[in-house]
Coordinates of C-alpha atoms in Angstrom, one line a residue:
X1 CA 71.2 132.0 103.3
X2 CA 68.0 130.4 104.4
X3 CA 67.6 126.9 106.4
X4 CA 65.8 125.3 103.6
X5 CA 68.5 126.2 100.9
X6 CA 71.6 125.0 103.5
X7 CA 69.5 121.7 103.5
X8 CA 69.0 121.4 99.6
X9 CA 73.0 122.1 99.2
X10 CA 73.7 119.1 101.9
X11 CA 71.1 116.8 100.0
X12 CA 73.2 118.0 96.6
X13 CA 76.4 117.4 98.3
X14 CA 76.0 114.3 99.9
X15 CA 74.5 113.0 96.0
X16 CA 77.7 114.4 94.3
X17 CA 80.3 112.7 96.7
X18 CA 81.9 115.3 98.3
X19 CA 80.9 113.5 101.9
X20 CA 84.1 111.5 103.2
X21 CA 84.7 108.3 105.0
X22 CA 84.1 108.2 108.3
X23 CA 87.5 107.0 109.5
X24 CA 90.9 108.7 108.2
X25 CA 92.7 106.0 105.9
X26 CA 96.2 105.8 106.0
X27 CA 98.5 104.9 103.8
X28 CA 101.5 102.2 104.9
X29 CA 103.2 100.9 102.0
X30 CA 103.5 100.3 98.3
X31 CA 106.7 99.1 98.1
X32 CA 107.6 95.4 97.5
X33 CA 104.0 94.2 96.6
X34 CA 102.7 93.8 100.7
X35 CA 99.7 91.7 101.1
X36 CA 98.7 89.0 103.8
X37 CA 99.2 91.7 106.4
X38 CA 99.6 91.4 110.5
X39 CA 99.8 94.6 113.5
X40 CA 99.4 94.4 116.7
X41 CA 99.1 97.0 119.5
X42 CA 101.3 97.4 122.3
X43 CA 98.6 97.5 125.6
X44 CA 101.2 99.5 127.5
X45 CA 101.8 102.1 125.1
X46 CA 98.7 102.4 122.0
X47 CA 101.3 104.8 120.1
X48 CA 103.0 101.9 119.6
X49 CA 102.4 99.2 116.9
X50 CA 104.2 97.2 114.4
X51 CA 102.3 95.7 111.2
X52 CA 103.9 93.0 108.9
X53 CA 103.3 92.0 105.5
X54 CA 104.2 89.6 102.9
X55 CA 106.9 88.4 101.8
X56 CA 109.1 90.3 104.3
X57 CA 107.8 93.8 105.0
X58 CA 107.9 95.2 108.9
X59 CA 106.6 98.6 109.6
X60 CA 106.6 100.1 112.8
X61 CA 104.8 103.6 114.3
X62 CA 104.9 105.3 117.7
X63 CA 101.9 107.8 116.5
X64 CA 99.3 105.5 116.7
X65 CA 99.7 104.1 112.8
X66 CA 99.5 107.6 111.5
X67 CA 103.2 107.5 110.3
X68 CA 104.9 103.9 109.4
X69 CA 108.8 103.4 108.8
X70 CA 109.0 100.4 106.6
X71 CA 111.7 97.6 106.6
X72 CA 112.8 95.0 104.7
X73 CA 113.3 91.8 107.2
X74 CA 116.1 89.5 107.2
X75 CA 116.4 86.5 109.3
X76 CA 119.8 83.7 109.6
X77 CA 116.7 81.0 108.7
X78 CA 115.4 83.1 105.1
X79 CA 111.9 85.2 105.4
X80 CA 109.0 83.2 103.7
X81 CA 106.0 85.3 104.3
X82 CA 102.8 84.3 106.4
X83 CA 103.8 87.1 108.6
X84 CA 102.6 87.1 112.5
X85 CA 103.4 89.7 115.0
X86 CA 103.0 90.0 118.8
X87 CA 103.9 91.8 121.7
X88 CA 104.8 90.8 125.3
X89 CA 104.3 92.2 128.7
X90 CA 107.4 94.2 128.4
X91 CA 106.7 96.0 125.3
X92 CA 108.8 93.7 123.0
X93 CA 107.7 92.7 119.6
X94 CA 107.8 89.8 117.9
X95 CA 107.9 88.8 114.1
X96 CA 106.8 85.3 113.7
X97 CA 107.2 83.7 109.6
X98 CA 108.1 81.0 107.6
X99 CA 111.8 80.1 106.8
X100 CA 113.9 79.6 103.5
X101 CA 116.9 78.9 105.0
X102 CA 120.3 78.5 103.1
X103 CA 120.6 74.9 104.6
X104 CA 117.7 73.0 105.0
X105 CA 114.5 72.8 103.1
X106 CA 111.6 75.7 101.9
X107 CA 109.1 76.2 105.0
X108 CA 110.6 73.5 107.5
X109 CA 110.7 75.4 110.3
X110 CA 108.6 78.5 112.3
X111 CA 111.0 81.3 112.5
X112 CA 110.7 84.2 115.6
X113 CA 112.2 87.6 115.5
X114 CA 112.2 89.8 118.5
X115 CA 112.6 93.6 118.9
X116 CA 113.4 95.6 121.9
X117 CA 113.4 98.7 119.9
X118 CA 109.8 98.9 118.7
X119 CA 110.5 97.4 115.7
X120 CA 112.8 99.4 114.3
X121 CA 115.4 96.4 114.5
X122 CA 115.1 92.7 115.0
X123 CA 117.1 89.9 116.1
X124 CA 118.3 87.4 113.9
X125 CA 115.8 84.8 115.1
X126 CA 115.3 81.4 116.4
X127 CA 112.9 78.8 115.6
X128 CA 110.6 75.7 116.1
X129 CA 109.0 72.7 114.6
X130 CA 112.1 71.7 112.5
X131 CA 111.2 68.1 111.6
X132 CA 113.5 67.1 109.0
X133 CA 111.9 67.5 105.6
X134 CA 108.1 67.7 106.7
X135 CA 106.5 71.5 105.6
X136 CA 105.8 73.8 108.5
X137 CA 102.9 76.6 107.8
X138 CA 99.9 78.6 108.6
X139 CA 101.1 79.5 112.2
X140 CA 100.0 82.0 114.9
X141 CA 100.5 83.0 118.4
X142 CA 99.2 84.0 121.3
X143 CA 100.9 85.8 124.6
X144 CA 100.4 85.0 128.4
X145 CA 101.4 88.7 130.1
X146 CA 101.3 86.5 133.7
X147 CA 102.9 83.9 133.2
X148 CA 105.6 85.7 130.5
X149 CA 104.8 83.0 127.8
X150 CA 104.4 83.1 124.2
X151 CA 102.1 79.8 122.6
X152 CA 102.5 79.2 118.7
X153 CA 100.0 76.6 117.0
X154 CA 100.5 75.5 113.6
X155 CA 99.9 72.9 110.6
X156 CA 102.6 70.9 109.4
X157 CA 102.6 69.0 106.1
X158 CA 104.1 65.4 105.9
X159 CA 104.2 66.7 102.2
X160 CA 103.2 69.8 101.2
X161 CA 100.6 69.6 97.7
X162 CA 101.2 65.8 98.6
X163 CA 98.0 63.6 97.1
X164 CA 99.6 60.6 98.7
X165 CA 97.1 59.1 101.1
X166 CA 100.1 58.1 103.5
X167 CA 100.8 62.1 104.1
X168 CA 98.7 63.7 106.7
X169 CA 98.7 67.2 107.7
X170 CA 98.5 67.9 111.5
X171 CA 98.2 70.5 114.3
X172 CA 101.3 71.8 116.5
X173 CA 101.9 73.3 119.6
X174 CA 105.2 75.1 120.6
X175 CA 105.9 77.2 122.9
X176 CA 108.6 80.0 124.7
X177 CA 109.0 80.7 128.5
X178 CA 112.1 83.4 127.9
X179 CA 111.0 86.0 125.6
X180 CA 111.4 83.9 122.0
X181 CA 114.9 82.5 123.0
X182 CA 114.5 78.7 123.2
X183 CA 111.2 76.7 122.0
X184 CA 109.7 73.7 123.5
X185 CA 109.7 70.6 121.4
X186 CA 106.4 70.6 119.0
X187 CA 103.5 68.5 119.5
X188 CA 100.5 67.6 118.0
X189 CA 97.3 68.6 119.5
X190 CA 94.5 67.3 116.7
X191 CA 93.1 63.8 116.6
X192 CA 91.9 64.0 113.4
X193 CA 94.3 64.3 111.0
X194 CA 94.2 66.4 107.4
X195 CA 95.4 65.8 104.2
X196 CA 98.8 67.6 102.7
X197 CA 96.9 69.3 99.6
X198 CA 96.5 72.4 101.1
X199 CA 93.0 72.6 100.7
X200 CA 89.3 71.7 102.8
X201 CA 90.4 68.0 104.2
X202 CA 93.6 70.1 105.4
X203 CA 94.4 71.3 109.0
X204 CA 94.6 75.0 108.8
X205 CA 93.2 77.6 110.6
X206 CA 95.2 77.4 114.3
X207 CA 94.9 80.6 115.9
X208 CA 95.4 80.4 119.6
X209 CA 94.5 82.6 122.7
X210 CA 94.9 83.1 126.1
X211 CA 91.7 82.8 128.8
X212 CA 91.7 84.5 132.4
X213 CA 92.5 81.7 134.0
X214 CA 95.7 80.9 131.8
X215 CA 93.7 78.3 129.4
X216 CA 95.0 77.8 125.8
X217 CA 92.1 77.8 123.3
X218 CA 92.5 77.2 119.8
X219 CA 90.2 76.1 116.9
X220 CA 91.3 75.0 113.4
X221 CA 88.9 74.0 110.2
X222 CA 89.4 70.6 108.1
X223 CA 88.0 67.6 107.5
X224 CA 85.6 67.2 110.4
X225 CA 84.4 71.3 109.7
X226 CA 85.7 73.3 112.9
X227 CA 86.7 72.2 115.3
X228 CA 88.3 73.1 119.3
X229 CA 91.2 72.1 121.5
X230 CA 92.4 73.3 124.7
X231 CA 95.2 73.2 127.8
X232 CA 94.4 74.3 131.0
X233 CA 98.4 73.0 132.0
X234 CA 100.1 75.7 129.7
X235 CA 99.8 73.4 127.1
X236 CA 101.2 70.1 128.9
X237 CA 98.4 68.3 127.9
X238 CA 95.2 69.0 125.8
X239 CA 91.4 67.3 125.3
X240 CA 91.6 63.8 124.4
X241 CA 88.9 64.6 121.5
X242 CA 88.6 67.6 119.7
X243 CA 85.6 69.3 119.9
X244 CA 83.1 70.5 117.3
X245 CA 81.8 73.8 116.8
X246 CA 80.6 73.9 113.2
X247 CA 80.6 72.7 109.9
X248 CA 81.5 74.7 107.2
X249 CA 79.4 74.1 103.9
X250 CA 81.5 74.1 100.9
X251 CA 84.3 74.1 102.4
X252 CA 87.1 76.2 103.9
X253 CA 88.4 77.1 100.4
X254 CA 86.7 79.0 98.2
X255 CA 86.5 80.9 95.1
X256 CA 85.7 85.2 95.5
X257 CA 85.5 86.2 91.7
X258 CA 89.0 88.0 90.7
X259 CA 90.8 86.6 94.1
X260 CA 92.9 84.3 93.1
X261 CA 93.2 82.2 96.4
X262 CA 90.2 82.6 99.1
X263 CA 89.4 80.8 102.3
X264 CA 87.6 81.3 105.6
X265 CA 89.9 79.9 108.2
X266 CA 88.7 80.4 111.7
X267 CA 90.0 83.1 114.2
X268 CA 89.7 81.9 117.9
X269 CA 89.8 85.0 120.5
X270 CA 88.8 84.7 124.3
X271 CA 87.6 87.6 126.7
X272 CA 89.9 88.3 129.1
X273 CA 88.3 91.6 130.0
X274 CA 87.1 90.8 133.6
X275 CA 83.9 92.7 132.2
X276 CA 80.3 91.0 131.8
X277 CA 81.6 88.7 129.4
X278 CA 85.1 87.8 130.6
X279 CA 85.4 83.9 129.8
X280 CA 83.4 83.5 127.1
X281 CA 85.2 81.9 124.0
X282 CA 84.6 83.2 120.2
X283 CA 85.4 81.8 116.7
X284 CA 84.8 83.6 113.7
X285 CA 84.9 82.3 110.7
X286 CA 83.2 82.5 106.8
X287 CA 81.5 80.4 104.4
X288 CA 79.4 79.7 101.6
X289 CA 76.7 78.3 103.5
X290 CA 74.3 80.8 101.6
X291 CA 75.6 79.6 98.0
X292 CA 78.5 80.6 95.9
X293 CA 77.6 84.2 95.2
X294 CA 76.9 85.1 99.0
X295 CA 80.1 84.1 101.1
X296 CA 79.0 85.4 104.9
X297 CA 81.1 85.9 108.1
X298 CA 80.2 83.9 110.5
X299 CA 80.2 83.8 115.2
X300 CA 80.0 80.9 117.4
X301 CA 80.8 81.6 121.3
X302 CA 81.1 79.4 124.2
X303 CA 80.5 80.2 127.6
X304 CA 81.4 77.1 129.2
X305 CA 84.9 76.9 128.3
X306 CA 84.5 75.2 124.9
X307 CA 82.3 72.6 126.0
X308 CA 79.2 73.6 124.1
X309 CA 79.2 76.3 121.3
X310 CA 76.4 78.6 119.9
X311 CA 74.7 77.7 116.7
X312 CA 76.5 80.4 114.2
X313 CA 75.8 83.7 114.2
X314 CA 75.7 86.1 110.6
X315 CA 78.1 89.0 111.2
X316 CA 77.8 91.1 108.1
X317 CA 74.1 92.9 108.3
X318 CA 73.6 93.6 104.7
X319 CA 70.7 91.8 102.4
X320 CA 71.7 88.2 101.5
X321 CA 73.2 88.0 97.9
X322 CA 76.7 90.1 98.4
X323 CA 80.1 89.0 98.6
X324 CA 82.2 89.6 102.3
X325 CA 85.1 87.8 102.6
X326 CA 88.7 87.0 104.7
X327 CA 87.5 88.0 108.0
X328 CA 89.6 88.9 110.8
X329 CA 88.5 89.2 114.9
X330 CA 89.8 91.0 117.8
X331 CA 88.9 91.6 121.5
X332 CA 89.7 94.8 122.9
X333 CA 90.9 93.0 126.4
X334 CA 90.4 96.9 128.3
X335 CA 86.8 96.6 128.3
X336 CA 85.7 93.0 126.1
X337 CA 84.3 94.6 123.0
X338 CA 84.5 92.5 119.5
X339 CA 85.6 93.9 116.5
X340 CA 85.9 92.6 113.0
X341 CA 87.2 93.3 109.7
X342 CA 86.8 91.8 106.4
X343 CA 86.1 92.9 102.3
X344 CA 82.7 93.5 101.3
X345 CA 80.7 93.6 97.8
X346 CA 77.2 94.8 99.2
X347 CA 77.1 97.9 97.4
X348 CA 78.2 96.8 93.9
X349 CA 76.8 94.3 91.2
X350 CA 80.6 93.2 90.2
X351 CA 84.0 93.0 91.6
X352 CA 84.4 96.3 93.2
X353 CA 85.6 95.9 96.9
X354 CA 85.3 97.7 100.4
X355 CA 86.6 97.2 102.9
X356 CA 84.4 97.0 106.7
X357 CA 84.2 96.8 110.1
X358 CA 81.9 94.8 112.6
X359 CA 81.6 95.1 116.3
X360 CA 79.9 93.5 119.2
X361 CA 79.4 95.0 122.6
X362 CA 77.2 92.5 124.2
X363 CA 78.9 89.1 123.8
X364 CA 78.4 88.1 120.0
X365 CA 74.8 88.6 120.2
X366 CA 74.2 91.3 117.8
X367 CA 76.2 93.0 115.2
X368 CA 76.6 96.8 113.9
X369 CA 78.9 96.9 110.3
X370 CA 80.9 100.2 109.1
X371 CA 82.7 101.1 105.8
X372 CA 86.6 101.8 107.0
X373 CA 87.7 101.9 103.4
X374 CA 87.8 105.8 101.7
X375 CA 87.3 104.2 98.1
X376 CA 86.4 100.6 96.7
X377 CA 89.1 98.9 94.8
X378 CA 89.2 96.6 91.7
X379 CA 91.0 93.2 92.2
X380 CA 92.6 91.0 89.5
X381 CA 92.4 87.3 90.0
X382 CA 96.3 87.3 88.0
X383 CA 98.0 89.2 91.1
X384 CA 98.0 87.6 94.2
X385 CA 96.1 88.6 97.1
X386 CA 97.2 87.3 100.1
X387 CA 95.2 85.1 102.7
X388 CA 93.8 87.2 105.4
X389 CA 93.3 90.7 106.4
X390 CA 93.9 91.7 110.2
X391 CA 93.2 93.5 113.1
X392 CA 94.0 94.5 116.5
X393 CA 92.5 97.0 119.5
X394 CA 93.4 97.7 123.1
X395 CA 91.5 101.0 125.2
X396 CA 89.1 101.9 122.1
X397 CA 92.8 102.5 120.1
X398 CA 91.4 100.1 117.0
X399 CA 93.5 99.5 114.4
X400 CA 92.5 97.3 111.2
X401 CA 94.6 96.5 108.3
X402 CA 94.2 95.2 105.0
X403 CA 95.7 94.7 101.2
X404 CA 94.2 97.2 98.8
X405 CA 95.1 95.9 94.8
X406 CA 94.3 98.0 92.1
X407 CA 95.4 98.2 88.2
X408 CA 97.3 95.3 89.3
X409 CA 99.5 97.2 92.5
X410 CA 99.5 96.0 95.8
X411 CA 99.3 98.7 98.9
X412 CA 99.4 98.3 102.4
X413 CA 96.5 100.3 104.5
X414 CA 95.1 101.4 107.9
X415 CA 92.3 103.4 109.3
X416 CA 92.4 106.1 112.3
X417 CA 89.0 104.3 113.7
X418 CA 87.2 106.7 116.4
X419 CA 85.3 105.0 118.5
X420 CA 83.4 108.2 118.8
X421 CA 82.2 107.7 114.9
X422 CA 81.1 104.2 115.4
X423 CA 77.8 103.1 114.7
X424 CA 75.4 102.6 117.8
X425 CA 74.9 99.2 118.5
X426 CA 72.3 97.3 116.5
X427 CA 69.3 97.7 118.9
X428 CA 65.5 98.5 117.9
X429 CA 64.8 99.7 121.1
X430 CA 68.0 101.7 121.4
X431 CA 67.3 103.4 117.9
X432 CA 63.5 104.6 118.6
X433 CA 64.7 106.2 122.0
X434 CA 67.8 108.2 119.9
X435 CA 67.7 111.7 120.8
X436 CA 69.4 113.5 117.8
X437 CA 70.8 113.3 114.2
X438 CA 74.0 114.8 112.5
X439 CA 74.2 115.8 108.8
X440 CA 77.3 116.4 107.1
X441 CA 78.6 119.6 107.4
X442 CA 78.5 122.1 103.8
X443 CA 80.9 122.9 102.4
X444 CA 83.4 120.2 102.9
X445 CA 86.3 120.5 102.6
X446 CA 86.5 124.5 103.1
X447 CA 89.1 127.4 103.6
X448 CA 87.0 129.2 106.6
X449 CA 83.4 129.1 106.9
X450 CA 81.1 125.6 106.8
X451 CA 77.8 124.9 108.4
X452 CA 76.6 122.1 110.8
X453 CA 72.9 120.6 110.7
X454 CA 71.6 118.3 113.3
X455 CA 68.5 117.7 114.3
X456 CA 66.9 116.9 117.8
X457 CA 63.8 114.1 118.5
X458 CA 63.7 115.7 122.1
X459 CA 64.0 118.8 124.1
X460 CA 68.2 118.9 124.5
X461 CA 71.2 120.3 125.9
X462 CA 73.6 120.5 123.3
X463 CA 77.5 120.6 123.3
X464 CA 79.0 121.6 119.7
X465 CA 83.0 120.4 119.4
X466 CA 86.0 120.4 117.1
X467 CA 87.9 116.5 117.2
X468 CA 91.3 116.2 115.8
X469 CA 91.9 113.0 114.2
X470 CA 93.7 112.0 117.5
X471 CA 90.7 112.7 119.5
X472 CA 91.6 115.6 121.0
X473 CA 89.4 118.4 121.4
X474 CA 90.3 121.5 119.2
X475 CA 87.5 123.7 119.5
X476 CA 84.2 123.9 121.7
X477 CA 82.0 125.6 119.4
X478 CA 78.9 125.9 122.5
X479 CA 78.4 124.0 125.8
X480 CA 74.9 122.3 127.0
X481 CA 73.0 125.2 124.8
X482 CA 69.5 124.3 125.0
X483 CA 67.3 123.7 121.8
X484 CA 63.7 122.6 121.2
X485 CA 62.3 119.7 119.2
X486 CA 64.0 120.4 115.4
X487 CA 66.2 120.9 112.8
X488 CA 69.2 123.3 113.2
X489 CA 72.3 125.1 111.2
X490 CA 75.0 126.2 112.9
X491 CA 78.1 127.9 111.3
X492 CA 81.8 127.2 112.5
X493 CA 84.8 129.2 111.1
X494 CA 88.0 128.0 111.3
X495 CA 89.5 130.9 110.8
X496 CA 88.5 132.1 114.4
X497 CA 90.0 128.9 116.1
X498 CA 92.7 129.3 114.1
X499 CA 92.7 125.6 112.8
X500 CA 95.4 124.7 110.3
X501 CA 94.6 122.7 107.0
X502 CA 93.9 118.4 107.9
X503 CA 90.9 116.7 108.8
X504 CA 88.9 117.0 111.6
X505 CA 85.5 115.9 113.3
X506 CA 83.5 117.7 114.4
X507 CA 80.5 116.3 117.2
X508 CA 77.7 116.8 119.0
X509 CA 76.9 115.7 123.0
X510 CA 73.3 114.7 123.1
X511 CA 72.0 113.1 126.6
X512 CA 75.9 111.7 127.2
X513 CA 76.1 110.8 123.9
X514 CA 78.1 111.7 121.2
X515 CA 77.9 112.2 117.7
X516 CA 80.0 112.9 115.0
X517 CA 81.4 113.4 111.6
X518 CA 84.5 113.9 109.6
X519 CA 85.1 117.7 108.2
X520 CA 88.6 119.3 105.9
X521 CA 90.2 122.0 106.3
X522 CA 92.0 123.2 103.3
X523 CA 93.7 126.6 103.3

């Protein structure tokens, strides 16, 4: 078969479909309608993770989130969704949600579950911010390793839906210095109180973190747009005024055509790295800024502690016009690289939904988006949603997660990301001194024999490898073979290196460089 034909049948496969995503999807759940989804990675061990979804779903994996045992969660306080989860220093996972208790009221109190078994089982829980009939919600945490402490910030509702002008909604602080066993008494942190109606002129958003130095940051949206706190006593005592960072045109809630509830609530993440950026203080965020029909994530960074903050920064790289929506940030603390994840409409005219990454490896100051999701979905403004997607990385282990609903089911979802497959970073001058390209390979999927087409900008050495889906290496096809300036088709057959049927990726080593693809085998 000639070059020139190999070439046409790529061109026809790539128009037909048959290329893949990028980034294995897995999977989690279908069973009792998850959404609002939480995971988190354990730094000490990446095969570990638990994930959490509405209204009380746990899942757990010790495979890196390729397989998930699902639980239902019970707590002595009731399970009330707006799950959270953590891990400490020791490996332990928490399950942080609201409460229904059999005595007492709906939501009056921040329940935490612990597990010393990797999820698997959990305690039956203790709790804060119980303040008689007031409505506790909206809460999230943040772990100090050093100093063994876990910080919880949340809003609290004199009223909750209350239109009363005498019922505020306000910030609180709690927090644990013996693994989730007693709580400190809440406080609040905000000067500028909210309203109870659950909507922009309330105080929501509180997601705290942990700075190198020990500092508590957190940032919440309301009345005043977003705005910052912080404690540099482990939360003894915080900023006499808040802080602003941003407004938030339109409004912090918002309406996504067939989502029936929508907001853009900031995230607040600090680099803790020790790297080039180590310090530097980020909020993400989205808004409507751009007009109803082109909802935007949003950046703003400090680098002096919270004192000043950036002028906002567009994450999503697409053409104005498009929906992306319920954003969620992450710093991968091994090395201080930013990674997002939220829904995206760019490539449709109507409700059809992906699902994407972002990531930043030079402090928030560029931005190169991914598609994570195998197939758009179709939501249905009658089914609820959830609130926010989620995400979490440690040692280029990346792990979003996100709510897919379609024909009116709910499902649970992750995605294998490998860092190898991402995107280079956003950079004209990197892109005109790139070195090679990769097709996809043809046939795909196959039974034995496919072909592999890259071309080269530049005289090369060239390494040709076999990736499982793990990373590891499962077949070097050549090493530093030299080429010329041009186009080239290589043939691999997995019968020879006896591969079994999955997926694979297979990658090419350019100048220290790597690039590569996804590839099934099916026997």
């Amino acid at each position: 078969m000639t070059h020139s034909i190999l070439q046409s049948l790529l061109v026809l496969a790539t128009f037909f479909g048959i290329v893949q995503a990028q980034h294995q999807n897995i999977l989690m759940s279908e069973a009792n309608n998850p959404n609002e989804p939480a995971i988190i990675i354990d730094p000490s061990n990446t095969n570990r993770m638990v994930a959490a979804a509405n209204l009380n779903n746990t899942y757990s994996s010790n495979d890196g989130g390729l397989t998930w045992i699902t639980n239902v969660a019970n707590s002595d306080y009731g399970v009330w969704g707006d799950p959270v989860v953590g891990v400490d220093a020791s490996g332990h996972f928490y399950y942080f949600h609201l409460s229904n208790p059999p005595v007492g009221n709906w939501i009056d109190r921040i329940v935490c579950q612990k597990s010393t078994d990797g999820g698997l089982t959990w305690s039956p829980g203790t709790y804060t911010g119980l303040n008689g009939t007031k409505a506790q919600d909206k809460h999230w945490s943040a772990f100090d390793f050093e100093k063994n402490a876990i910080f919880l910030t949340w809003t609290q509702f004199d009223r909750y839906g209350s239109r009363e002008p005498q019922d505020s909604s306000n910030i609180l602080f709690s927090k644990s210095l013996d693994g989730g066993e007693s709580w400190s008494i809440a406080k609040r942190i905000n000067q500028v109180a909210g309203d109870c109606i659950d909507d922009d002129n309330t105080v929501e958003g509180a997601v705290p973190c942990v700075g190198p130095h020990n500092e508590i940051y957190v940032s919440w949206a309301g009345p005043e747009g977003i705005v910052f706190d912080k404690s540099s006593d482990g939360g003894e005592t915080w900023l006499e005024e808040d802080v602003f960072v941003a407004t938030v045109p339109g409004g912090w809630a918002y309406d996504i055509p067939e989502i029936q509830r929508a907001n853009g609530l900031p995230v607040t993440a600090c680099d803790a790295s020790g790297g080039e950026y180590n310090g530097t203080v980020y909020i993400n965020w989205s808004d409507q800024r751009n007009g109803e029909a082109d909802t935007d994530i949003w950046l703003s960074k400090s680098t002096d502690g919270g004192q000043t903050w950036s002028e906002p920064r567009r994450v999503n790289d697409d053409p104005p016009g498009k929906q992306q929506f319920f954003t969620w940030m992450t710093i991968d603390q091994s090395n201080g690289n930013l990674y997002f994840v939220f829904y995206d409409r760019r490539n449709y005219n109507d409700e059809l939904t992906d699902v994407y990454m972002a990531f930043s490896r030079d402090g928030g100051e560029s931005f190169t988006n991914f598609k994570v999701s195998d197939s758009p979905f179709l939501p249905t403004r009658g089914v609820f949603f959830g609130d926010y997607t989620n995400i979490s990385a440690h040692e280029d282990v990346i792990r979003p997660i996100w709510t897919r609903l379609h024909n009116g089911s709910l499902s649970m979802w992750t995605a294998i990301i490998q860092p190898e497959l991402i995107p280079e970073q956003n950079n004209p001058s990197e892109v005109q001194l790139s070195k090679a390209s990769l097709d996809q390979n043809f046939p795909n999927p196959f039974a034995e024999q496919t072909f592999i087409s890259f071309k080269l900008h530049i005289e090369s050495f060239v390494t040709l490898k076999i990736f499982t889906v793990n990373g590891a290496v499962a077949a070097v096809i050549f090493r530093d073979r030299k080429y010329t300036t041009g186009t080239y088709i290589e043939s691999f057959n997995a019968e020879k290196y006896t591969l079994p049927s999955g997926t694979y990726f297979y990658g090419i080593e350019v100048g220290g460089k790597l690039i590569s693809k996804k590839m099934i085998v099916v026997k």
